[in-house]
């Protein structure tokens, strides 16, 4: 019987082709907007999480100042320093390697320049665990030094790698020494083992820590082994970031929690951030944005729904007599209601199908435009859940918009409906 | 027991503050298998009576028994069943659904009874052949002549094989040529199939096929003539045929097209 009602409803829609199409257009504009915005949002999220995943892998977490990440964060990537006992961290059960970065501004004296006098003054000094370079290339990217130089190895102490700019200013080359003044009377002469290659501005999208290091502001930094910082300034109170890899088979979230607990019990104020944590934040961020945009687009959906309602009211009015006839030949109120609901639901559904297709197309186009604009490979997401729920939703919107008119149609007394001209 | 037994039926229509009394204490009995012609001036309550007989409307007062069932006691869904199964309605204005083919129009009452598609289509075609439209099954109403449309409507009325056929001025919009076959068909339904047929009409031809003629005026039965001859000479079959006749109240009587029904 439902099939027959479907045919009856379909026939009535086809009979009023022009009006039906206009109604459907009203619906699909809204659906298109919603689907496109949500799909773009999903694509964006996928793109970001993919990038994060490619950097992190599933066995790595990072340690940041507890204020720099999470719900109470002061701002994204707030480079706040924290105290860290790297040895304790390395001893935490499940930790395979840990590498950290700490930073200071220190008094430096370069080698004698061509005029015989050395350049001296205050410059940034960055201490890197050599493991950062050997073990965490996905984080650091490939650090490149100029010909004839090298990066430092695990266990080395009195060595340094210079940013290209500071090397220029010191007029230093590989083999020269740079004097660093530490806390109190601590002082070290470091041998220059390498000089970084400056990176062209627009190559910056290569990503990773290396890119940042190679860019302008970091080219006037000198890099030293992490342990050398200890010799100069004692235990670390100025760590920017720590990267930790867990042993194979360990649950990274578990190890991260353990590390966080142990370190914080020793007076650090840190957060251990895993891939899951970051995804969560990205997820809430992008879905908040998509929900907001989709909400705005939803308004046009509402307008579409009102359009369906309007059409259905007109349809009820001009088919009053038809309704009377149907009831006179034995239609129940429920039958009339069903026929009209199917009719409005069908218009919603057709609007939904067209809107979904257009919305997906639009999001694909938008993704490629955004991708080109920012030089990234944007993921195009055609979520089956989204498609299915949109189709169900559009049918329901149509049916709900038709509910009132259909109910009015069903309630018409037979005789009155028959008399209607 | 008569198939239909109406006693003291009144029907009021409320229009704002005024009440229009369309039927005022009408008595009527109809036996199974009869052909009844209902005649009377316009506004005398013929259609109102038909709507009550056809379970499309309920009386305001009085007792109305149809096939032993008290119409006033029936729930809405029972009335729906009655309209769907027991009664076939033929209207003056055909009332076909414009978007549907002749066959689908005939199928419509069967759809609401939940009859299967194949069975439905077979019966619809059979009925259309019976009314002489075997070659018009795919036509839409606006592709058919008036007479053909009314024949489709006849086929539709017969779809669920009802016991009672109600025809409210079935030839009112037709010329004699296309009207006559309709009347013949109605007559045959009674003679051959034993169906009860009630026809509202101004048409002397229609009156001629009737077993009895019931005359209404101002919502009352004023005369019942048997043997299908129009006029005053008929033998009353009941004792109360002229009762309460011209009890003219203010709200009525102004809508008539003048005087008597045999124009
Ligand atoms: N739905 C209605 N609302 C108000 N008045 C009505 C309605 N139906 C019929 N009437 C009135 O009831 C009276 C009888 O109408 P009707 O039964 O249609 O007469 P007939 O069919 O004999 O011409 C008329 O006066 C008509 O105006
Ligand atoms: Mg009438």
XYZ file of C-alpha atoms and ligand atoms in Angstrom:
712
model
C 0.000 0.000 0.000
C 2.900 2.318 0.849
C 4.232 1.730 -2.637
C 0.913 2.836 -4.109
C 0.977 5.966 -1.963
C 4.489 6.599 -3.199
C 3.231 6.407 -6.763
C 0.288 8.675 -5.990
C 2.570 11.217 -4.326
C 5.086 11.015 -7.149
C 2.394 11.528 -9.748
C 1.149 14.593 -7.957
C 4.670 16.025 -7.749
C 5.240 15.415 -11.456
C 1.916 17.015 -12.250
C 3.129 20.273 -10.694
C 6.603 19.947 -12.111
C 7.610 23.598 -12.109
C 6.495 24.328 -8.584
C 7.978 21.086 -7.291
C 11.349 21.913 -8.805
C 11.350 25.382 -7.313
C 10.596 23.870 -3.931
C 13.358 21.324 -4.371
C 15.785 24.114 -5.278
C 14.911 25.827 -2.020
C 15.868 22.666 -0.174
C 19.020 21.783 -2.026
C 20.621 25.192 -1.659
C 20.595 24.681 2.074
C 21.738 21.071 1.862
C 24.531 21.993 -0.539
C 25.841 24.611 1.849
C 25.680 22.323 4.872
C 27.260 19.346 3.122
C 30.004 21.456 1.537
C 30.928 23.177 4.796
C 30.935 20.003 6.852
C 32.923 18.143 4.183
C 35.485 20.924 3.993
C 35.707 20.889 7.770
C 36.229 17.127 7.781
C 38.812 17.427 5.006
C 40.653 20.088 6.958
C 40.650 17.961 10.074
C 41.838 14.925 8.139
C 44.617 16.970 6.520
C 45.845 18.333 9.831
C 45.651 15.033 11.675
C 47.415 13.284 8.806
C 50.244 15.773 9.093
C 50.373 15.400 12.826
C 50.369 11.637 12.444
C 53.229 11.745 9.965
C 55.268 13.766 12.437
C 54.301 11.872 15.582
C 53.835 8.309 14.562
C 52.020 6.238 17.117
C 54.914 5.770 19.530
C 55.882 9.336 20.340
C 54.738 12.051 22.683
C 55.960 15.491 23.524
C 56.264 17.337 26.792
C 55.234 20.940 27.052
C 54.647 23.448 29.797
C 51.328 22.571 31.369
C 49.998 26.003 30.477
C 50.855 25.608 26.824
C 48.514 22.782 25.954
C 45.064 21.657 26.848
C 41.858 23.391 27.757
C 43.468 26.047 29.962
C 46.253 26.833 27.491
C 47.208 30.473 27.234
C 47.610 30.250 23.512
C 48.555 27.768 20.854
C 52.177 26.774 20.979
C 52.910 29.164 23.806
C 56.671 28.709 24.067
C 56.728 28.643 27.809
C 59.708 27.180 29.493
C 59.686 24.506 32.122
C 62.019 22.639 34.412
C 62.936 19.126 33.410
C 65.125 16.343 34.709
C 65.941 14.501 31.538
C 67.611 11.627 33.397
C 64.445 10.951 35.399
C 62.394 11.035 32.237
C 64.702 8.582 30.526
C 64.321 6.248 33.495
C 60.524 6.193 33.274
C 59.274 2.713 32.463
C 58.483 2.338 28.783
C 60.562 5.286 27.576
C 62.964 4.381 24.794
C 64.562 7.734 23.955
C 63.939 11.263 25.093
C 65.360 14.414 23.556
C 64.886 17.994 24.712
C 65.495 21.572 23.649
C 66.413 24.351 26.084
C 67.259 27.924 25.318
C 69.159 30.828 26.896
C 70.559 34.156 26.003
C 74.270 34.253 26.796
C 77.369 36.305 26.431
C 79.464 35.026 23.504
C 82.815 35.854 22.082
C 83.705 34.759 18.571
C 87.108 34.005 17.018
C 89.278 36.935 15.896
C 87.891 38.575 12.774
C 89.904 39.798 9.778
C 90.804 42.981 11.695
C 92.080 40.857 14.591
C 89.297 41.696 17.088
C 86.596 39.194 17.999
C 82.892 40.094 17.945
C 81.262 39.712 21.343
C 77.791 40.271 22.805
C 74.549 38.584 23.897
C 73.059 35.967 21.606
C 70.574 33.114 21.881
C 72.011 29.705 22.689
C 69.976 26.602 21.996
C 70.770 23.250 23.581
C 69.642 20.241 21.577
C 69.814 16.613 22.536
C 71.751 14.950 19.740
C 69.024 12.271 19.759
C 66.708 14.915 18.404
C 68.661 14.754 15.194
C 69.395 11.047 15.132
C 66.080 9.686 16.408
C 63.432 12.245 15.672
C 64.029 13.291 12.139
C 60.287 13.461 11.505
C 60.178 16.260 14.069
C 63.290 18.118 13.180
C 63.226 17.597 9.476
C 66.555 17.169 7.834
C 69.041 19.603 9.327
C 71.628 20.514 6.768
C 75.061 21.934 7.421
C 77.356 23.550 4.916
C 80.073 21.557 3.193
C 82.962 20.555 5.419
C 80.871 20.668 8.615
C 78.777 18.201 10.552
C 76.200 18.051 13.364
C 77.282 16.977 16.841
C 77.102 13.400 18.069
C 75.864 11.812 21.258
C 78.395 12.309 24.075
C 80.128 15.363 22.618
C 80.319 18.442 24.832
C 82.589 21.286 23.780
C 81.187 21.671 20.262
C 78.740 23.992 18.540
C 76.847 24.377 15.263
C 76.306 27.976 14.177
C 73.380 29.550 12.384
C 74.545 30.949 9.061
C 73.919 34.526 10.028
C 75.796 34.447 13.301
C 78.619 32.602 11.548
C 78.808 35.520 9.128
C 78.859 38.078 11.872
C 81.530 36.222 13.872
C 83.360 35.554 10.607
C 83.690 32.050 12.025
C 84.309 28.869 10.088
C 84.560 25.187 10.979
C 87.453 24.613 13.440
C 87.238 28.068 15.077
C 86.274 28.395 18.755
C 83.463 30.383 20.338
C 83.543 31.307 24.008
C 80.317 31.010 25.990
C 79.895 32.531 29.446
C 77.592 30.521 31.715
C 76.257 31.035 35.190
C 78.731 32.432 37.728
C 82.218 31.687 36.552
C 81.264 28.824 34.289
C 82.737 29.323 30.863
C 83.425 27.044 27.899
C 85.293 27.271 24.652
C 83.310 25.456 21.976
C 84.702 24.231 18.685
C 82.608 25.038 15.651
C 81.862 21.726 13.903
C 79.260 22.940 11.400
C 77.347 25.900 9.973
C 73.704 25.626 8.952
C 72.553 26.160 5.390
C 70.098 29.029 5.139
C 66.736 28.066 3.608
C 64.937 30.103 0.967
C 61.841 31.736 2.432
C 59.300 29.933 0.279
C 60.741 26.540 1.030
C 59.358 26.916 4.491
C 56.462 24.586 3.836
C 58.837 21.630 4.118
C 57.671 21.551 7.693
C 59.298 20.386 10.851
C 61.607 21.920 13.373
C 64.433 22.115 10.881
C 62.523 24.486 8.685
C 61.957 26.764 11.622
C 65.621 26.500 12.654
C 66.827 27.282 9.209
C 64.665 30.339 8.893
C 65.899 33.864 9.474
C 65.297 34.315 13.176
C 67.088 31.084 14.096
C 70.082 31.669 11.898
C 71.550 33.956 14.555
C 71.400 31.224 17.190
C 74.248 28.960 18.165
C 73.382 25.333 18.808
C 75.120 23.254 21.434
C 74.572 19.738 22.831
C 71.899 19.639 25.529
C 74.346 18.354 28.144
C 76.673 21.283 27.477
C 73.890 23.577 28.702
C 74.004 21.694 32.017
C 77.732 22.416 32.331
C 77.132 26.114 31.748
C 73.859 26.723 33.618
C 73.179 23.700 35.769
C 69.929 21.661 35.824
C 67.425 22.692 33.193
C 64.731 25.226 34.165
C 64.396 26.556 30.657
C 63.252 23.630 28.509
C 61.027 24.506 25.575
C 60.032 21.081 24.335
C 60.856 17.446 24.904
C 60.190 14.603 22.528
C 59.853 11.067 23.833
C 59.620 7.745 22.023
C 58.273 4.719 23.851
C 59.443 1.138 23.586
C 57.782 -0.968 20.895
C 54.477 -2.397 22.076
C 54.009 0.191 24.830
C 50.791 2.168 24.983
C 51.982 5.683 24.302
C 49.144 7.286 26.278
C 49.959 5.161 29.302
C 53.657 5.972 29.221
C 52.864 9.653 28.722
C 50.608 9.671 31.765
C 53.250 7.898 33.805
C 55.969 10.343 32.728
C 53.752 13.305 33.456
C 52.963 12.035 36.921
C 56.569 11.243 37.819
C 57.958 14.515 36.474
C 55.311 16.652 38.081
C 55.927 14.868 41.386
C 59.546 16.053 41.046
C 58.533 19.671 40.695
C 58.106 20.068 36.935
C 54.924 21.695 35.726
C 54.394 19.912 32.456
C 51.870 18.222 30.209
C 52.693 15.108 28.226
C 50.917 15.441 24.897
C 50.240 12.454 22.671
C 48.893 12.150 19.156
C 45.494 11.346 20.671
C 45.514 14.549 22.724
C 46.398 16.681 19.754
C 43.767 15.012 17.589
C 41.230 15.678 20.264
C 42.045 19.351 20.327
C 42.109 19.569 16.547
C 38.859 17.619 16.433
C 37.044 19.921 18.816
C 38.466 22.962 17.101
C 37.514 21.973 13.571
C 34.166 20.532 14.562
C 33.317 23.686 16.484
C 34.133 25.699 13.408
C 32.228 23.346 11.090
C 29.264 23.248 13.437
C 29.189 27.021 13.531
C 29.371 27.318 9.746
C 26.903 24.492 9.221
C 24.578 26.193 11.673
C 24.618 29.300 9.547
C 24.033 27.192 6.462
C 21.259 25.449 8.364
C 19.307 28.692 8.305
C 18.954 28.377 4.573
C 17.815 24.822 5.176
C 15.105 26.216 7.403
C 14.079 28.544 4.616
C 13.923 25.525 2.311
C 11.709 23.766 4.817
C 9.346 26.711 4.946
C 9.276 26.578 1.145
C 8.183 22.952 1.290
C 5.516 23.860 3.807
C 4.235 26.640 1.587
C 4.089 24.353 -1.417
C 2.293 21.701 0.572
C -0.294 24.136 1.863
C -0.992 25.286 -1.662
C -1.155 21.679 -2.727
C -3.636 20.813 0.017
C -5.766 23.805 -0.848
C -5.984 23.115 -4.546
C -6.547 19.419 -3.969
C -9.240 19.834 -1.350
C -11.764 18.255 -3.636
C -9.392 15.426 -4.477
C -8.990 14.750 -0.768
C -12.774 14.662 -0.446
C -12.990 12.173 -3.297
C -10.321 9.939 -1.814
C -12.133 9.894 1.498
C -15.486 9.297 -0.211
C -14.099 6.161 -1.834
C -12.773 4.810 1.436
C -9.495 6.572 2.302
C -8.741 6.782 6.010
C -7.411 10.008 7.505
C -4.147 8.169 7.964
C -4.009 7.363 4.249
C -4.435 11.001 3.279
C -1.843 12.025 5.856
C 0.613 9.452 4.550
C 0.181 10.450 0.925
C 0.860 14.103 1.678
C 3.760 13.324 3.991
C 5.384 11.142 1.366
C 4.870 13.901 -1.149
C 6.630 16.527 0.955
C 9.215 14.032 2.131
C 10.013 13.135 -1.481
C 10.617 16.758 -2.339
C 12.918 16.986 0.672
C 14.715 13.800 -0.351
C 15.246 14.877 -3.954
C 16.533 18.199 -2.618
C 18.798 16.199 -0.328
C 20.201 14.031 -3.111
C 20.881 16.962 -5.409
C 22.222 19.027 -2.509
C 24.544 16.270 -1.314
C 26.016 15.763 -4.771
C 26.500 19.481 -5.303
C 27.849 19.916 -1.780
C 30.438 17.167 -2.243
C 31.435 18.634 -5.587
C 31.724 22.076 -4.075
C 33.877 20.804 -1.213
C 36.197 19.034 -3.669
C 36.642 22.264 -5.617
C 37.105 24.308 -2.448
C 39.632 21.792 -1.099
C 41.779 22.006 -4.192
C 41.630 25.811 -4.078
C 42.556 25.902 -0.377
C 45.229 23.278 -1.010
C 46.798 25.342 -3.771
C 46.572 28.510 -1.683
C 48.456 27.021 1.263
C 50.609 24.586 -0.641
C 49.243 21.504 1.106
C 47.564 18.362 -0.134
C 43.991 18.818 1.144
C 42.144 15.593 1.876
C 38.693 15.370 0.253
C 36.336 13.556 2.591
C 33.042 12.061 1.404
C 31.854 10.723 4.720
C 29.239 7.964 4.290
C 27.746 8.923 7.656
C 27.389 12.503 6.505
C 25.806 11.479 3.207
C 23.401 9.033 4.789
C 22.381 11.327 7.601
C 21.925 14.207 5.166
C 19.581 12.125 3.039
C 17.587 10.925 6.030
C 17.588 14.456 7.384
C 16.332 16.021 4.159
C 13.489 13.510 3.943
C 12.586 14.240 7.544
C 12.782 18.006 7.007
C 10.466 17.658 4.035
C 8.094 15.431 5.960
C 8.079 17.707 9.008
C 7.439 20.734 6.835
C 4.596 18.783 5.270
C 3.251 17.508 8.575
C 1.012 20.428 9.342
C -0.440 20.822 5.846
C -0.878 17.059 5.594
C -2.590 16.907 8.934
C -4.914 19.695 7.873
C -5.664 17.788 4.688
C -6.427 14.614 6.608
C -8.759 16.369 9.025
C -10.957 17.906 6.321
C -14.535 16.665 6.693
C -15.479 14.664 3.615
C -18.564 16.629 2.719
C -16.871 20.006 3.059
C -13.941 18.822 0.964
C -16.287 17.513 -1.722
C -18.190 20.796 -1.899
C -14.951 22.764 -2.334
C -14.578 24.400 -5.732
C -36.064 -5.607 7.653
C -35.472 -2.817 5.163
C -31.890 -2.190 4.026
C -32.208 1.428 4.993
C -34.462 2.831 7.668
C -34.488 6.573 8.430
C -36.787 7.974 11.113
C -37.128 11.640 11.974
C -33.750 12.525 10.454
C -32.687 16.120 10.819
C -29.520 17.729 9.600
C -28.405 21.182 10.613
C -25.599 23.164 9.066
C -24.200 25.853 11.226
C -23.018 28.936 9.407
C -21.812 31.353 12.017
C -24.887 32.233 14.060
C -27.518 31.007 11.645
C -28.494 27.400 11.543
C -29.611 25.961 8.229
C -31.867 22.972 8.704
C -31.344 20.957 5.534
C -33.348 17.943 6.652
C -36.253 18.300 9.030
C -37.604 15.045 10.400
C -37.281 12.935 7.310
C -38.653 9.370 7.258
C -37.605 6.902 4.603
C -37.366 3.170 4.129
C -35.601 1.460 1.266
C -35.609 -2.249 0.543
C -32.645 -4.160 -0.768
C -32.458 -4.297 -4.552
C -34.726 -1.325 -5.145
C -34.053 1.480 -7.582
C -35.115 4.704 -5.904
C -35.279 8.090 -7.600
C -35.068 11.063 -5.294
C -36.516 14.198 -6.778
C -37.136 17.646 -5.502
C -36.255 21.270 -6.051
C -32.728 22.450 -5.620
C -31.906 23.023 -1.971
C -34.519 20.579 -0.762
C -31.888 18.426 0.902
C -31.347 15.675 -1.675
C -27.561 15.782 -1.559
C -27.606 16.067 2.201
C -29.697 12.919 2.368
C -27.349 11.116 0.002
C -24.325 12.102 2.070
C -25.910 10.641 5.169
C -26.897 7.440 3.374
C -23.359 7.227 2.006
C -21.782 7.658 5.457
C -20.044 10.805 4.284
C -21.921 12.785 6.904
C -23.909 12.038 10.030
C -27.397 13.252 10.904
C -27.922 15.813 13.639
C -30.890 13.937 15.033
C -33.162 10.984 14.346
C -32.420 7.327 13.887
C -30.647 6.063 10.810
C -30.196 2.345 10.280
C -28.263 1.033 7.327
C -28.126 -2.716 6.951
C -29.022 -3.077 10.623
C -26.265 -0.728 11.807
C -27.086 2.471 13.624
C -25.181 5.105 11.643
C -25.015 7.434 14.623
C -23.343 4.824 16.792
C -20.593 4.073 14.286
C -17.081 5.268 14.921
C -15.192 7.168 12.260
C -13.209 4.117 11.187
C -16.408 2.091 10.810
C -17.866 4.830 8.648
C -14.692 4.714 6.578
C -15.128 0.982 6.073
C -18.757 1.525 5.127
C -17.826 4.112 2.478
C -15.040 1.950 1.216
C -16.811 -1.374 0.942
C -20.585 -1.114 1.136
C -21.222 2.035 -0.826
C -20.333 3.268 -4.280
C -20.771 6.965 -4.948
C -21.329 8.580 -8.343
C -21.207 12.370 -8.447
C -22.730 14.918 -10.792
C -19.305 16.390 -11.459
C -17.601 12.977 -11.880
C -14.895 13.855 -9.322
C -12.171 11.832 -10.980
C -8.589 12.500 -9.983
C -7.083 14.449 -12.851
C -3.530 13.205 -12.451
C -4.501 9.548 -12.662
C -5.419 7.392 -15.655
C -8.891 5.864 -15.962
C -7.541 2.576 -14.667
C -5.777 4.138 -11.667
C -8.940 6.076 -10.836
C -10.877 2.824 -10.760
C -8.136 1.206 -8.693
C -8.194 3.970 -6.089
C -10.942 2.540 -3.812
C -9.192 -0.838 -3.967
C -5.854 0.727 -2.962
C -7.438 1.988 0.245
C -8.765 -1.509 0.928
C -5.272 -2.877 0.551
C -6.014 -5.075 -2.443
C -2.945 -6.384 -4.236
C -1.723 -4.700 -7.376
C -2.330 -7.521 -9.840
C -5.794 -8.260 -8.545
C -6.594 -4.562 -8.580
C -5.464 -3.947 -12.123
C -7.346 -6.989 -13.392
C -10.578 -5.915 -11.732
C -10.198 -2.286 -12.846
C -9.795 -3.325 -16.472
C -12.706 -5.720 -16.168
C -14.942 -2.951 -14.852
C -13.802 -0.505 -17.510
C -14.632 -3.089 -20.170
C -18.012 -3.571 -18.519
C -18.795 0.152 -18.811
C -17.579 0.107 -22.405
C -14.201 1.789 -21.925
C -11.925 -1.174 -22.562
C -9.924 0.947 -25.005
C -9.592 3.949 -22.717
C -7.826 2.511 -19.666
C -4.709 4.656 -20.043
C -6.565 7.887 -20.717
C -6.524 10.699 -18.220
C -9.904 12.241 -17.325
C -9.272 15.336 -19.436
C -8.765 13.107 -22.460
C -12.272 11.671 -22.074
C -15.733 13.010 -22.913
C -18.241 13.777 -20.179
C -20.133 10.565 -20.712
C -16.921 8.567 -20.677
C -15.811 10.256 -17.495
C -19.053 9.368 -15.799
C -18.612 5.786 -16.943
C -15.150 5.729 -15.364
C -16.790 7.063 -12.219
C -19.348 4.247 -12.444
C -16.568 1.705 -12.706
C -14.864 3.298 -9.709
C -18.090 3.138 -7.694
C -18.241 -0.596 -8.399
C -14.598 -1.258 -7.579
C -15.147 -2.843 -4.171
C -18.399 -4.494 -5.221
C -20.640 -2.384 -2.941
C -24.212 -3.284 -2.042
C -25.500 0.237 -2.467
C -24.901 2.599 -5.366
C -25.583 6.263 -4.702
C -25.770 8.545 -7.727
C -26.226 12.257 -7.064
C -27.531 13.731 -10.321
C -25.336 11.400 -12.387
C -26.691 12.737 -15.664
C -26.911 16.346 -14.536
C -23.851 17.350 -16.531
C -24.545 15.096 -19.502
C -26.739 15.283 -22.569
C -29.436 12.648 -23.073
C -27.262 10.684 -25.446
C -24.480 10.067 -22.971
C -26.789 10.076 -19.960
C -29.016 7.234 -21.100
C -26.299 4.537 -21.009
C -25.456 5.601 -17.456
C -29.063 5.202 -16.387
C -29.307 1.849 -18.144
C -26.240 0.672 -16.318
C -27.660 1.747 -13.002
C -30.880 -0.082 -13.730
C -28.987 -3.221 -14.697
C -27.058 -3.177 -11.447
C -30.322 -3.584 -9.627
C -31.943 -6.037 -12.007
C -28.943 -8.256 -12.690
C -26.792 -7.888 -9.591
C -29.435 -7.172 -6.979
C -27.791 -3.941 -5.878
C -29.716 -1.164 -4.250
C -29.529 1.977 -6.371
C -30.466 5.451 -5.217
C -30.473 8.184 -7.834
C -30.969 11.883 -7.219
C -32.299 13.362 -10.405
C -34.354 15.980 -12.200
C -34.407 13.783 -15.255
C -37.766 12.196 -16.186
C -35.859 9.360 -17.897
C -34.158 8.557 -14.640
C -37.448 8.636 -12.827
C -38.798 6.207 -15.388
C -36.323 3.472 -14.454
C -37.045 3.798 -10.741
C -39.148 1.394 -8.732
C -40.190 4.259 -6.524
C -39.865 8.009 -6.591
C -39.274 9.876 -3.350
C -40.097 13.540 -3.482
C -38.424 15.966 -1.141
C -39.267 19.502 -0.358
C -37.636 21.614 2.297
C -35.996 18.687 3.955
C -39.036 16.445 4.141
C -40.442 13.623 2.077
C -43.607 14.990 0.510
C -44.565 12.011 -1.603
C -43.507 8.502 -2.469
C -44.734 7.194 -5.809
C -44.175 3.672 -6.859
C -44.069 2.206 -10.371
C -41.817 4.800 -11.822
C -44.427 7.040 -13.388
C -43.914 10.628 -12.581
C -46.860 12.466 -11.208
C -49.288 12.568 -8.355
C -51.024 9.311 -9.213
C -48.571 6.953 -7.571
C -49.665 4.662 -4.824
C -47.995 5.527 -1.549
C -46.150 2.567 -0.110
C -45.968 3.885 3.390
C -48.525 5.576 5.494
C -46.504 8.622 6.366
C -45.458 9.875 2.996
C -47.111 13.278 3.075
C -46.659 13.918 6.714
C -45.374 17.223 7.986
C -45.103 18.534 4.498
C -44.959 22.250 3.999
C -44.103 23.466 7.382
C -42.220 26.432 5.952
C -39.774 27.999 8.427
C -37.839 31.144 7.763
C -34.387 29.778 7.004
C -35.440 27.622 4.157
C -37.451 27.675 0.998
C -35.724 30.670 -0.490
C -33.071 28.649 -2.246
C -35.397 26.684 -4.455
C -35.460 27.244 -8.138
C -39.185 27.680 -7.877
C -42.166 25.547 -7.182
C -42.303 21.950 -8.118
C -39.771 19.380 -9.137
C -41.267 18.079 -12.376
C -39.898 20.683 -14.674
N -22.040 22.310 4.113
C -23.114 23.100 4.152
N -23.086 24.196 4.915
C -24.164 24.971 4.999
N -25.305 24.768 4.358
C -25.424 23.684 3.574
C -24.303 22.790 3.429
N -24.689 21.800 2.613
C -25.954 22.066 2.240
N -26.393 23.190 2.821
C -27.718 23.752 2.704
O -28.641 22.728 2.980
C -29.700 22.805 2.083
C -29.820 21.496 1.322
O -28.731 21.360 0.467
P -28.557 20.133 -0.524
O -28.761 18.907 0.258
O -27.273 20.308 -1.202
O -29.757 20.349 -1.536
P -30.012 19.682 -2.949
O -28.981 18.666 -3.166
O -31.364 19.115 -2.844
O -29.949 20.776 -3.941
C -29.462 23.987 1.179
O -30.173 25.090 1.692
C -27.985 24.208 1.299
O -27.676 25.567 1.137
Mg -27.520 18.431 -4.704
